[in-house]
PDB file of C-alpha atoms in Angstrom:
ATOM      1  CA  UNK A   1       9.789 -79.595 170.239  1.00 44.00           C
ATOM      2  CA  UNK A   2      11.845 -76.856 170.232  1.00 44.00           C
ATOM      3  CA  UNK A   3      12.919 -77.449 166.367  1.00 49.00           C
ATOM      4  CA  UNK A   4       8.846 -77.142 166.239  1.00 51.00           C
ATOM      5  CA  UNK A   5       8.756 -73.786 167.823  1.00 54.00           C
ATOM      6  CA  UNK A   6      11.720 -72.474 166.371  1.00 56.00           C
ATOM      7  CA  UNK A   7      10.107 -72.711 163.326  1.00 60.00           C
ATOM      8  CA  UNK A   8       7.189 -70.845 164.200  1.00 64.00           C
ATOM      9  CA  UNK A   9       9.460 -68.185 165.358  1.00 66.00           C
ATOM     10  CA  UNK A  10      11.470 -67.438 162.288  1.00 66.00           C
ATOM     11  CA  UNK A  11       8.064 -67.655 160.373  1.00 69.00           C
ATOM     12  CA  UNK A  12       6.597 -64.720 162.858  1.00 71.00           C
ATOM     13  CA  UNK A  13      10.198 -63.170 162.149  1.00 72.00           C
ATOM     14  CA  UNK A  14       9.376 -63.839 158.743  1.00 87.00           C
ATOM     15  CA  UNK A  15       6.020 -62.238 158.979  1.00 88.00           C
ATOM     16  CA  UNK A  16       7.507 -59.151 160.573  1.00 88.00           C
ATOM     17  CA  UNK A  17      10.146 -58.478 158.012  1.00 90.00           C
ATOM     18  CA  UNK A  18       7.605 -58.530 155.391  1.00 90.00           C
ATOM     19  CA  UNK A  19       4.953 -56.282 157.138  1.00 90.00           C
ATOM     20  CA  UNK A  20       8.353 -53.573 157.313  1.00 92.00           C
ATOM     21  CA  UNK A  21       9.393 -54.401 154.212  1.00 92.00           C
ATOM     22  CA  UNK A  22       5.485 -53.624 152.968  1.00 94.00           C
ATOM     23  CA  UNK A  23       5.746 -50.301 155.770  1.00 96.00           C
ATOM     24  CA  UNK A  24       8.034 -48.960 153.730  1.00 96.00           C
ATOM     25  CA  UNK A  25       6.952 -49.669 150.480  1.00 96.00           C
ATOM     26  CA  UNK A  26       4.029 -48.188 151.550  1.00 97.00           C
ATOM     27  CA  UNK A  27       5.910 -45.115 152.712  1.00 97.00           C
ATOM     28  CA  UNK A  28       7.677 -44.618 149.548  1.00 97.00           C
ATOM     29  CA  UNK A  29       4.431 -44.780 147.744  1.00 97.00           C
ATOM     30  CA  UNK A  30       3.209 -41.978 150.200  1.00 97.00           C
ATOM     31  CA  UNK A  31       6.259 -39.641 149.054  1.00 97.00           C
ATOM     32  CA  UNK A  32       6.299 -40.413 145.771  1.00 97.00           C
ATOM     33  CA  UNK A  33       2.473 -39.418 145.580  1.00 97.00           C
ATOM     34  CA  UNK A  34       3.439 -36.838 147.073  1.00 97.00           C
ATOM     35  CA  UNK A  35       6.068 -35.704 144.900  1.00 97.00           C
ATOM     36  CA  UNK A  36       3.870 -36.456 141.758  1.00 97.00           C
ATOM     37  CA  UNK A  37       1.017 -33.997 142.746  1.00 96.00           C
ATOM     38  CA  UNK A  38       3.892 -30.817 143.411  1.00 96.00           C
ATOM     39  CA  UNK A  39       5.345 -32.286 140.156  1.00 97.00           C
ATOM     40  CA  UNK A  40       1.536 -31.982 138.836  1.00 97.00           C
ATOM     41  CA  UNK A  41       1.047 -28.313 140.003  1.00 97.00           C
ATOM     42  CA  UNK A  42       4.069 -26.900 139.011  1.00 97.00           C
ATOM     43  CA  UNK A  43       3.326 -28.368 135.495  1.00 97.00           C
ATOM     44  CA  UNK A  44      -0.256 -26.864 135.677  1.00 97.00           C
ATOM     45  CA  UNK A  45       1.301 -23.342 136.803  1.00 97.00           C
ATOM     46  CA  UNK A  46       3.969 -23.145 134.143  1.00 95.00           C
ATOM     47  CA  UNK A  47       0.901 -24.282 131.710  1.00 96.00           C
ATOM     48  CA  UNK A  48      -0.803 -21.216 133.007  1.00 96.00           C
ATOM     49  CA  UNK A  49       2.001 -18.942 132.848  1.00 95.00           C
ATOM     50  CA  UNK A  50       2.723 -19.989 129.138  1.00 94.00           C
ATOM     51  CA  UNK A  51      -1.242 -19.878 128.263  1.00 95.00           C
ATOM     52  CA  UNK A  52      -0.492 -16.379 129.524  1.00 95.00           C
ATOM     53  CA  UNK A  53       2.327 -15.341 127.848  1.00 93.00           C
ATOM     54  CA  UNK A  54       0.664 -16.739 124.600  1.00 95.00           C
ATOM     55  CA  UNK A  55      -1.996 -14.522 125.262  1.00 96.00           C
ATOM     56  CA  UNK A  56       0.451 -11.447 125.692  1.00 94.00           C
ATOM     57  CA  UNK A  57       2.309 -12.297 122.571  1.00 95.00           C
ATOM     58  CA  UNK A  58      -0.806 -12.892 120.272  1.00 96.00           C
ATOM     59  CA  UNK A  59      -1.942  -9.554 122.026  1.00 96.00           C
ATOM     60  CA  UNK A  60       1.400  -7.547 121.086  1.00 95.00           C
ATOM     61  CA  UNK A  61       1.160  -8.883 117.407  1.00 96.00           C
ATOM     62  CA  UNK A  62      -2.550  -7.123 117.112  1.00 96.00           C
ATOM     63  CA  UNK A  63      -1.449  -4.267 118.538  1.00 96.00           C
ATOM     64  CA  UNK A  64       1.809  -3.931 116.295  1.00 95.00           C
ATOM     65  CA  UNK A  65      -0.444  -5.040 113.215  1.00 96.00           C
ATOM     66  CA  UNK A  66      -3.005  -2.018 113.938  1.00 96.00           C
ATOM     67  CA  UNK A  67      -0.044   0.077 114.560  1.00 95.00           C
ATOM     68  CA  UNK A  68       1.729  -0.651 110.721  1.00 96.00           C
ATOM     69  CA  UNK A  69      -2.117  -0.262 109.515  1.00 96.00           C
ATOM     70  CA  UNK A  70      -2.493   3.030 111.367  1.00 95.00           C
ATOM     71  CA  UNK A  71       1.171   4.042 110.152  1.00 95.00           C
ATOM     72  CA  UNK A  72       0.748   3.197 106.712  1.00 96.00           C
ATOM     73  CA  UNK A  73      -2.857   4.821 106.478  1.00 96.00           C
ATOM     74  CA  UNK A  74      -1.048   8.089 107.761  1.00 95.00           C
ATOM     75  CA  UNK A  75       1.617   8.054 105.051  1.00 95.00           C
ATOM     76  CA  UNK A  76      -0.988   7.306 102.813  1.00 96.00           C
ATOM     77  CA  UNK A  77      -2.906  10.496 103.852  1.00 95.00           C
ATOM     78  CA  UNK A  78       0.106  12.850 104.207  1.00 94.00           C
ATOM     79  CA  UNK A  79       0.738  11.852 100.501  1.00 96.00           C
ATOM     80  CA  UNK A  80      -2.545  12.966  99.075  1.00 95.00           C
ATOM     81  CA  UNK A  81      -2.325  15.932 101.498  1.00 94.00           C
ATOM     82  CA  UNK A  82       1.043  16.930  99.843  1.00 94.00           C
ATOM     83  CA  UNK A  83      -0.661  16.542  96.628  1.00 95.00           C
ATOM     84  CA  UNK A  84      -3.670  18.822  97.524  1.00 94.00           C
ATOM     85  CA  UNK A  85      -1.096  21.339  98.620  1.00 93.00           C
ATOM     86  CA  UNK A  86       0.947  21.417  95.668  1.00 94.00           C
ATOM     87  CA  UNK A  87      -2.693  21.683  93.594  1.00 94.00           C
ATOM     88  CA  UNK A  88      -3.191  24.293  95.708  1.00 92.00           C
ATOM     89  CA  UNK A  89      -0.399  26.548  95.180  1.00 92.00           C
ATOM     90  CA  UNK A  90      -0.953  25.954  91.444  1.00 93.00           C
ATOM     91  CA  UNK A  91      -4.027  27.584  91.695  1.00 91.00           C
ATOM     92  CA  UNK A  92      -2.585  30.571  93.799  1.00 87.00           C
ATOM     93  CA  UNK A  93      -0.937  31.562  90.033  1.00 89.00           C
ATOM     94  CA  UNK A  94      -4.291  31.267  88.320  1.00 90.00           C
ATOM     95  CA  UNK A  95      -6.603  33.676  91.070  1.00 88.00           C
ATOM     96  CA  UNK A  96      -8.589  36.103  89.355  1.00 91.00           C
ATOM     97  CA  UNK A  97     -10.144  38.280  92.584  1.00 92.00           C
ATOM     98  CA  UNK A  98      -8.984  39.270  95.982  1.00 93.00           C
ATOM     99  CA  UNK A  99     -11.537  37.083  97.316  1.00 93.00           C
ATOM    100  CA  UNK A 100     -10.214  33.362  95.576  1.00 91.00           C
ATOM    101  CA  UNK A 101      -6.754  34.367  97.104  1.00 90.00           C
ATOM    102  CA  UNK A 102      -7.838  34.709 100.128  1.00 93.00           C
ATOM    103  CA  UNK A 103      -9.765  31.308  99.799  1.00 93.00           C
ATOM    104  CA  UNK A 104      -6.708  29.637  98.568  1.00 92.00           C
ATOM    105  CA  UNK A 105      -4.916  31.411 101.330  1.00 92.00           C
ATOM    106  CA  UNK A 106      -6.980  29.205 104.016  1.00 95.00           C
ATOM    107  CA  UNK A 107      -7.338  26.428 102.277  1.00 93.00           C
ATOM    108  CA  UNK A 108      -2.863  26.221 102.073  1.00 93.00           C
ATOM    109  CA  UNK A 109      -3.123  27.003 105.724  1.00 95.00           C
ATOM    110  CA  UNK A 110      -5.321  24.501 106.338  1.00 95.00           C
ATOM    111  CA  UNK A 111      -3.466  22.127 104.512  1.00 94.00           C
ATOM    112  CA  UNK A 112      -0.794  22.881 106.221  1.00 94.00           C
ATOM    113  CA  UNK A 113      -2.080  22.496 109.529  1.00 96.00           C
ATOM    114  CA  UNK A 114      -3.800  19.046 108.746  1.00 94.00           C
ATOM    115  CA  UNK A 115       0.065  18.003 107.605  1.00 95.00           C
ATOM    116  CA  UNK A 116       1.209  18.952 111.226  1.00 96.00           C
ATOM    117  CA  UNK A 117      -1.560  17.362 112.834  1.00 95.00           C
ATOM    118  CA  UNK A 118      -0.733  13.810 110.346  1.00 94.00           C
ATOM    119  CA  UNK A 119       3.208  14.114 111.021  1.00 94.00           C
ATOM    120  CA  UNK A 120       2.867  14.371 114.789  1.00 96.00           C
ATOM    121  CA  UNK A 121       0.467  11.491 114.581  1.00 94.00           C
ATOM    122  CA  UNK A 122       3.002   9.504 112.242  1.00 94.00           C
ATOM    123  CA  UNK A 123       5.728  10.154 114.693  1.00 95.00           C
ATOM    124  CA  UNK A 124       3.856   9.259 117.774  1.00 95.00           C
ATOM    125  CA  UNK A 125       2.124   6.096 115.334  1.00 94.00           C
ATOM    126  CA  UNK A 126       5.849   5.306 114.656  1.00 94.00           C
ATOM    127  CA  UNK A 127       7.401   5.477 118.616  1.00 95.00           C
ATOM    128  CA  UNK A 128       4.852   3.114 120.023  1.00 95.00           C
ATOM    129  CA  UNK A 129       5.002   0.475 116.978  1.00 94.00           C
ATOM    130  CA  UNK A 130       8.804   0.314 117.764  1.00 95.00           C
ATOM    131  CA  UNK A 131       8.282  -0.252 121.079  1.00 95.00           C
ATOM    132  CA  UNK A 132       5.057  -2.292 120.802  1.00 95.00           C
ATOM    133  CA  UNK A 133       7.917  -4.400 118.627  1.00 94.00           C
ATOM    134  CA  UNK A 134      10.586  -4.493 121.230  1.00 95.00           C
ATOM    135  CA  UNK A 135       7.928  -5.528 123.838  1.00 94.00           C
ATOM    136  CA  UNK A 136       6.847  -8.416 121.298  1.00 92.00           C
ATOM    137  CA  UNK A 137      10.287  -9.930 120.324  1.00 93.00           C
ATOM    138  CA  UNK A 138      10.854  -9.584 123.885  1.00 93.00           C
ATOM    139  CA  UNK A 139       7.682 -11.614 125.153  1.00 91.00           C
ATOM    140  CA  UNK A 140       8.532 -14.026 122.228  1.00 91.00           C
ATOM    141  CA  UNK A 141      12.237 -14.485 123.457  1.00 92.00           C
ATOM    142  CA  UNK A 142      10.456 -15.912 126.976  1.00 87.00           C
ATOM    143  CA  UNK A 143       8.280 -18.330 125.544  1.00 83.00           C
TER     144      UNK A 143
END
């Protein structure tokens, strides 16, 4: 009788091993859940962050593109302004009255003050693009 009971015991012993053995399976399970949803919202911050930083860079590369326009549109306009001046003087040589020197007079002065106004915009143009391009290869380095 006792062989009889003795096996009921080491299947209840039996029993109980497995229910801890499935205890801590199940608690495993628990921490690797949780593990996988910090692992999940770090990967959807860093997404975010790098959506952003995408966003920054694509930003920086408009800005630096409308900053070469801008630049090159200046050049292009100090150019024909030299031009005009140079006209300009030319005609100083070829005034008939007091009153067409004058006029070519203002119109050199003018000129000349339209060709400050251009080069300080050039130079200003020029400072941000360089460091509208340092901030880009910058933001491009951190991607």
């Amino acid at each position: 009788m006792t062989t009889s009971t003795g096996g009921a015991e080491e299947d209840k012993l039996t029993e109980l091993d497995r229910l801890a053995l499935l205890q801590e399976v199940d608690q495993r399970l628990r921490d690797l859940n949780i593990n996988l949803s910090a692992l999940e919202e770090d990967i959807r911050q860093r997404e975010e962050e790098l959506a952003s930083r995408q966003t920054a860079v694509t930003t920086l590369r408009q800005t630096r593109d409308q900053l070469e326009a801008q630049r090159v549109d200046l050049e292009r306009q100090l150019d024909e302004e030299g031009l005009a001046m140079k006209e300009r003087r030319m005609r100083l040589n070829r005034v008939r009255t007091e009153k067409e020197l004058q006029a070519v007079r203002r119109e050199i002065e003018v000129g000349k003050e339209a060709t400050q106004r251009m080069e300080a915009e050039l130079l200003a143009a020029k400072e941000q693009l360089e460091s509208t391009v340092r901030d880009l290869e910058s933001a491009e380095a951190a991607l």
